[in-house]
Amino acid sequence: MAAGQAGRQRFVMGGAPFSGRPAAYGRDMRDPSRLPTSPGFWRSPLRGTWFTSVLGLVLLVGITVLFVTGLVSYAAYNPDLSPVNDMTPDKGVLGFYLFAWPSGPVWLYRFTQGLHVTLGVTLVPVLLAKLWSVVPKLFTLPPARSVTHALERISLLLLVGGGLFEFTTGVLNVQLDYVFPGSFYPLHFYGAWVFFAAFLAHAALKTPTALRAVRHRVRDESELAAPCPDAPTVSRRGALGLVGGGSLLLFLTTVGQSLGGPFRRTALLAPHGTADPGGGPNGFQINKTAAYAGVTAADTHEDNWRLVVTGRTGTVRLSRARLLQLPLHSASLPIACVEGWSTADQWWHGVRLRDLAALVGYDGDPPDVLVESLQSHGAFRRAALRANQVADGRSLLALYVNGEELSPDHGHPARIIVPAAPGVLNTKWVARLTFGDL
Amino acid sequence: MPRLPLPRTVLPRRLPLGSPFPLLLLACSFALAAYAGVRLFADDWFGVALWIVGSALLHDLVLVPLYGLADRVVVRGLGAAGQRGRTPYVRVPAALSLLLLLVWFPLISGMTAQRYQLATGLSPDGFLTRWLLITAALFGGSALLLAFRVRRAAKQRPPASH
């Protein structure tokens, strides 16, 4: 009922006799309102403090969550454990908060990173609408009323440029479109700090105004509102509804890739939506196939492949047959990628990492481990796991998944699976394990 | 040497400092941004600067005028046909469809199809089809809603007004 009435109201409002005032045609070419630096140039009746404030407050909460979950994801890689995990060795004090990433609850990284990516995608229309609502301020004259004002405008360039940079690199990276100038990890991480520095200042300066505007429903009396607006075709609430609808549409067509199971079918446009590769026990999402990683059948053949385990008491070389004679254990764990997609829990079966540590002299006191893959390229073909991850009884060198041997694309003959760790630390096609303090 | 008195309007007025709290806050913000920025620009400073400044300029000077213009064309076009009030029935599905295209452009356009297929083992072919189907559903739904409302408005009109 309410929707119908609102719709009719809009219909009547928009259908009111068009004023017929030939706004643009009648004006002289020298009319200053033809220039974007003139307030009169901007005609949309939607712009105003209230509209911008609502969007700004949504972004205040949303971007804070994005920043925190981003920092959490950075910590999840354990970059301070070993240089092989650290894509940003020059981080300095920006890694001040790092901590040993826990090995539970098993869905931890699945949740934080699914939230980071899904929320980021969902906020795109809010960001665009917010930027649209303040675009006249870009052209305001004079360029600076005071030193503070000048600095604030420079800071806005970092805010807008940095924000667009973060959203763009994130959205491109999850689609494997690596066109940005450098490696994703340092760009997105340092870019986030540049952006967040400007974001903090902007939030501190503007939040009081925004809260006041929303609380007291301030409408038009602002520099954001057009002085001589066109007749509206939609109300401000209606416009917010469109922004919210855009967010909802993006959310509904994306979130399924992080929920997995039957929901994956609903993620119509997300990179890991709609379908699983192949069928059967190995038919779940793949980050990088064997072909992509440059791993051949000859590399992993029973006759050629040996697992080399090194530790306090020396080195042992184990064939797959020998591994199968060790005590085998099971764990139900998901794969959760930095790109935001994840799988439901898969049933893994293999040798506990702490049992392998015991084989080389660490009985009861498992240390860190450096894992090396057969893959010829890829940033994480070598990865380090911390002692608490090795000690967890659910951390396996998996040989089977869902009751079947691992497929080549899931890391045959053996792969790491660790609870709550980012997917890329679950090294596939494992060739060497080096236990010891890193 | 006697100095010629210049009219006051020609003299460059000294820029006032402004309030101290925002000044201090911005100084802190710039310090943090510079600390991270040095690291951000370490590898390919030109490329990164191009992306940051370029994205702001591209957005503000190309994207915003472009969709503002498109919207104005729709409003004017419908207005000329005496249907200005029906703008939302075109604007909403078009905006939602273009939003999906903007966010998922690499997948929908197929520009990363080869890498996508090789890396994930998934088919890269469905994205364009699904986007077109969603677009069709959005415009179809909008048309149905309009038809429904026009019909209801006609029914509610008292017979005397015919």
mmCIF file of C-alpha atoms in Angstrom, chain B residues 1-159:
data_model
loop_
_atom_site.group_PDB
_atom_site.id
_atom_site.type_symbol
_atom_site.label_atom_id
_atom_site.label_comp_id
_atom_site.label_asym_id
_atom_site.label_seq_id
_atom_site.Cartn_x
_atom_site.Cartn_y
_atom_site.Cartn_z
ATOM 1 C CA MET B 1 63.032 54.838 -4.245
ATOM 2 C CA PRO B 2 59.439 55.792 -3.831
ATOM 3 C CA ARG B 3 57.070 52.849 -4.133
ATOM 4 C CA LEU B 4 54.126 53.262 -6.367
ATOM 5 C CA PRO B 5 50.935 52.743 -4.445
ATOM 6 C CA LEU B 6 49.118 49.801 -6.060
ATOM 7 C CA PRO B 7 45.363 49.591 -5.845
ATOM 8 C CA ARG B 8 44.377 47.268 -3.009
ATOM 9 C CA THR B 9 42.566 44.863 -5.299
ATOM 10 C CA VAL B 10 45.752 44.097 -7.254
ATOM 11 C CA LEU B 11 47.826 43.303 -4.179
ATOM 12 C CA PRO B 12 47.816 39.614 -3.426
ATOM 13 C CA ARG B 13 45.890 39.294 -0.209
ATOM 14 C CA ARG B 14 47.560 37.092 2.371
ATOM 15 C CA LEU B 15 45.695 33.832 2.777
ATOM 16 C CA PRO B 16 44.346 33.571 6.330
ATOM 17 C CA LEU B 17 45.417 30.524 8.312
ATOM 18 C CA GLY B 18 41.985 29.248 9.238
ATOM 19 C CA SER B 19 40.966 27.440 12.379
ATOM 20 C CA PRO B 20 43.752 25.603 14.200
ATOM 21 C CA PHE B 21 41.994 22.302 15.039
ATOM 22 C CA PRO B 22 41.341 21.234 11.429
ATOM 23 C CA LEU B 23 44.845 22.416 10.539
ATOM 24 C CA LEU B 24 46.386 20.142 13.144
ATOM 25 C CA LEU B 25 44.165 17.256 12.146
ATOM 26 C CA LEU B 26 45.073 17.627 8.464
ATOM 27 C CA ALA B 27 48.774 17.796 9.357
ATOM 28 C CA CYS B 28 48.485 14.456 11.195
ATOM 29 C CA SER B 29 46.528 12.996 8.281
ATOM 30 C CA PHE B 30 49.160 14.108 5.753
ATOM 31 C CA ALA B 31 51.961 12.713 7.913
ATOM 32 C CA LEU B 32 50.347 9.261 7.997
ATOM 33 C CA ALA B 33 49.465 9.438 4.296
ATOM 34 C CA ALA B 34 53.052 10.398 3.481
ATOM 35 C CA TYR B 35 54.458 7.518 5.552
ATOM 36 C CA ALA B 36 52.298 5.017 3.672
ATOM 37 C CA GLY B 37 52.599 6.962 0.412
ATOM 38 C CA VAL B 38 56.395 6.647 0.294
ATOM 39 C CA ARG B 39 55.914 2.866 0.366
ATOM 40 C CA LEU B 40 53.004 2.945 -2.080
ATOM 41 C CA PHE B 41 55.057 4.922 -4.598
ATOM 42 C CA ALA B 42 58.277 2.947 -4.042
ATOM 43 C CA ASP B 43 57.994 0.625 -7.056
ATOM 44 C CA ASP B 44 56.259 2.480 -9.852
ATOM 45 C CA TRP B 45 55.535 5.977 -8.589
ATOM 46 C CA PHE B 46 54.344 7.259 -11.930
ATOM 47 C CA GLY B 47 51.950 4.386 -12.519
ATOM 48 C CA VAL B 48 50.471 4.650 -9.034
ATOM 49 C CA ALA B 49 50.156 8.452 -9.200
ATOM 50 C CA LEU B 50 48.495 8.085 -12.589
ATOM 51 C CA TRP B 51 46.002 5.634 -11.128
ATOM 52 C CA ILE B 52 45.151 7.720 -8.058
ATOM 53 C CA VAL B 53 44.911 11.112 -9.758
ATOM 54 C CA GLY B 54 43.593 9.551 -12.953
ATOM 55 C CA SER B 55 40.785 7.690 -11.195
ATOM 56 C CA ALA B 56 39.647 10.890 -9.455
ATOM 57 C CA LEU B 57 39.757 12.868 -12.717
ATOM 58 C CA LEU B 58 38.194 10.097 -14.782
ATOM 59 C CA HIS B 59 35.372 9.804 -12.295
ATOM 60 C CA ASP B 60 34.705 13.501 -11.784
ATOM 61 C CA LEU B 61 35.337 14.768 -15.305
ATOM 62 C CA VAL B 62 34.217 11.847 -17.467
ATOM 63 C CA LEU B 63 31.991 9.375 -15.654
ATOM 64 C CA VAL B 64 29.831 11.869 -13.729
ATOM 65 C CA PRO B 65 29.186 14.191 -16.738
ATOM 66 C CA LEU B 66 28.505 11.131 -18.880
ATOM 67 C CA TYR B 67 25.802 9.624 -16.712
ATOM 68 C CA GLY B 68 24.472 13.080 -15.864
ATOM 69 C CA LEU B 69 24.105 13.729 -19.568
ATOM 70 C CA ALA B 70 22.515 10.327 -20.194
ATOM 71 C CA ASP B 71 20.012 10.995 -17.433
ATOM 72 C CA ARG B 72 19.225 14.441 -18.830
ATOM 73 C CA VAL B 73 18.668 12.953 -22.296
ATOM 74 C CA VAL B 74 16.175 10.469 -20.850
ATOM 75 C CA VAL B 75 14.350 13.146 -18.818
ATOM 76 C CA ARG B 76 14.237 15.586 -21.776
ATOM 77 C CA GLY B 77 13.244 12.855 -24.209
ATOM 78 C CA LEU B 78 10.373 11.639 -22.078
ATOM 79 C CA GLY B 79 9.483 15.229 -21.228
ATOM 80 C CA ALA B 80 9.155 16.039 -24.931
ATOM 81 C CA ALA B 81 6.766 13.116 -25.234
ATOM 82 C CA GLY B 82 4.801 14.407 -22.258
ATOM 83 C CA GLN B 83 5.906 11.467 -20.137
ATOM 84 C CA ARG B 84 8.402 13.122 -17.816
ATOM 85 C CA GLY B 85 6.805 11.430 -14.819
ATOM 86 C CA ARG B 86 7.731 8.044 -16.191
ATOM 87 C CA THR B 87 11.457 8.773 -16.063
ATOM 88 C CA PRO B 88 12.046 6.412 -13.099
ATOM 89 C CA TYR B 89 10.735 3.456 -15.084
ATOM 90 C CA VAL B 90 13.652 3.913 -17.480
ATOM 91 C CA ARG B 91 16.202 5.359 -15.075
ATOM 92 C CA VAL B 92 16.045 2.681 -12.383
ATOM 93 C CA PRO B 93 16.572 -0.437 -14.529
ATOM 94 C CA ALA B 94 19.182 1.364 -16.657
ATOM 95 C CA ALA B 95 21.136 2.536 -13.600
ATOM 96 C CA LEU B 96 21.081 -0.904 -11.975
ATOM 97 C CA SER B 97 22.133 -2.644 -15.167
ATOM 98 C CA LEU B 98 24.989 -0.199 -15.806
ATOM 99 C CA LEU B 99 26.094 -0.538 -12.186
ATOM 100 C CA LEU B 100 26.463 -4.305 -12.601
ATOM 101 C CA LEU B 101 28.339 -3.740 -15.862
ATOM 102 C CA LEU B 102 30.690 -1.248 -14.214
ATOM 103 C CA VAL B 103 31.572 -3.528 -11.287
ATOM 104 C CA TRP B 104 31.902 -6.788 -13.228
ATOM 105 C CA PHE B 105 33.170 -5.343 -16.518
ATOM 106 C CA PRO B 106 36.297 -7.561 -16.778
ATOM 107 C CA LEU B 107 34.195 -10.728 -16.430
ATOM 108 C CA ILE B 108 31.230 -9.561 -18.527
ATOM 109 C CA SER B 109 33.403 -8.225 -21.356
ATOM 110 C CA GLY B 110 35.491 -11.408 -21.334
ATOM 111 C CA MET B 111 38.747 -9.463 -21.234
ATOM 112 C CA THR B 112 40.132 -11.842 -18.585
ATOM 113 C CA ALA B 113 38.396 -14.941 -19.946
ATOM 114 C CA GLN B 114 41.556 -16.849 -20.790
ATOM 115 C CA ARG B 115 43.249 -16.349 -17.426
ATOM 116 C CA TYR B 116 39.985 -16.923 -15.589
ATOM 117 C CA GLN B 117 39.397 -20.274 -17.245
ATOM 118 C CA LEU B 118 42.980 -21.449 -16.857
ATOM 119 C CA ALA B 119 43.188 -20.412 -13.188
ATOM 120 C CA THR B 120 39.797 -21.435 -11.846
ATOM 121 C CA GLY B 121 38.768 -24.268 -14.167
ATOM 122 C CA LEU B 122 35.408 -22.504 -14.561
ATOM 123 C CA SER B 123 33.736 -21.468 -17.815
ATOM 124 C CA PRO B 124 34.139 -17.739 -18.550
ATOM 125 C CA ASP B 125 31.184 -17.714 -20.954
ATOM 126 C CA GLY B 126 28.133 -17.214 -18.762
ATOM 127 C CA PHE B 127 28.772 -13.702 -17.462
ATOM 128 C CA LEU B 128 27.607 -11.718 -20.496
ATOM 129 C CA THR B 129 24.498 -13.892 -20.880
ATOM 130 C CA ARG B 130 23.589 -13.580 -17.215
ATOM 131 C CA TRP B 131 24.117 -9.818 -17.232
ATOM 132 C CA LEU B 132 21.884 -9.493 -20.304
ATOM 133 C CA LEU B 133 19.229 -11.650 -18.658
ATOM 134 C CA ILE B 134 19.337 -9.572 -15.457
ATOM 135 C CA THR B 135 19.076 -6.419 -17.587
ATOM 136 C CA ALA B 136 16.084 -7.859 -19.424
ATOM 137 C CA ALA B 137 14.458 -8.810 -16.130
ATOM 138 C CA LEU B 138 15.015 -5.297 -14.723
ATOM 139 C CA PHE B 139 13.466 -3.548 -17.742
ATOM 140 C CA GLY B 140 10.722 -6.175 -17.974
ATOM 141 C CA GLY B 141 9.862 -5.762 -14.305
ATOM 142 C CA SER B 142 9.822 -2.001 -14.689
ATOM 143 C CA ALA B 143 7.502 -2.217 -17.701
ATOM 144 C CA LEU B 144 5.149 -4.578 -15.851
ATOM 145 C CA LEU B 145 5.050 -2.233 -12.863
ATOM 146 C CA LEU B 146 4.249 0.716 -15.121
ATOM 147 C CA ALA B 147 1.511 -1.222 -16.925
ATOM 148 C CA PHE B 148 0.039 -2.280 -13.585
ATOM 149 C CA ARG B 149 -0.005 1.290 -12.257
ATOM 150 C CA VAL B 150 -1.434 2.764 -15.445
ATOM 151 C CA ARG B 151 -4.198 0.146 -15.365
ATOM 152 C CA ARG B 152 -4.973 0.793 -11.738
ATOM 153 C CA ALA B 153 -5.012 4.544 -12.261
ATOM 154 C CA ALA B 154 -7.478 4.091 -15.155
ATOM 155 C CA LYS B 155 -9.749 1.912 -12.995
ATOM 156 C CA GLN B 156 -9.725 4.353 -10.108
ATOM 157 C CA ARG B 157 -10.665 7.265 -12.326
ATOM 158 C CA PRO B 158 -14.352 8.108 -11.828
ATOM 159 C CA PRO B 159 -16.394 7.263 -14.958
#
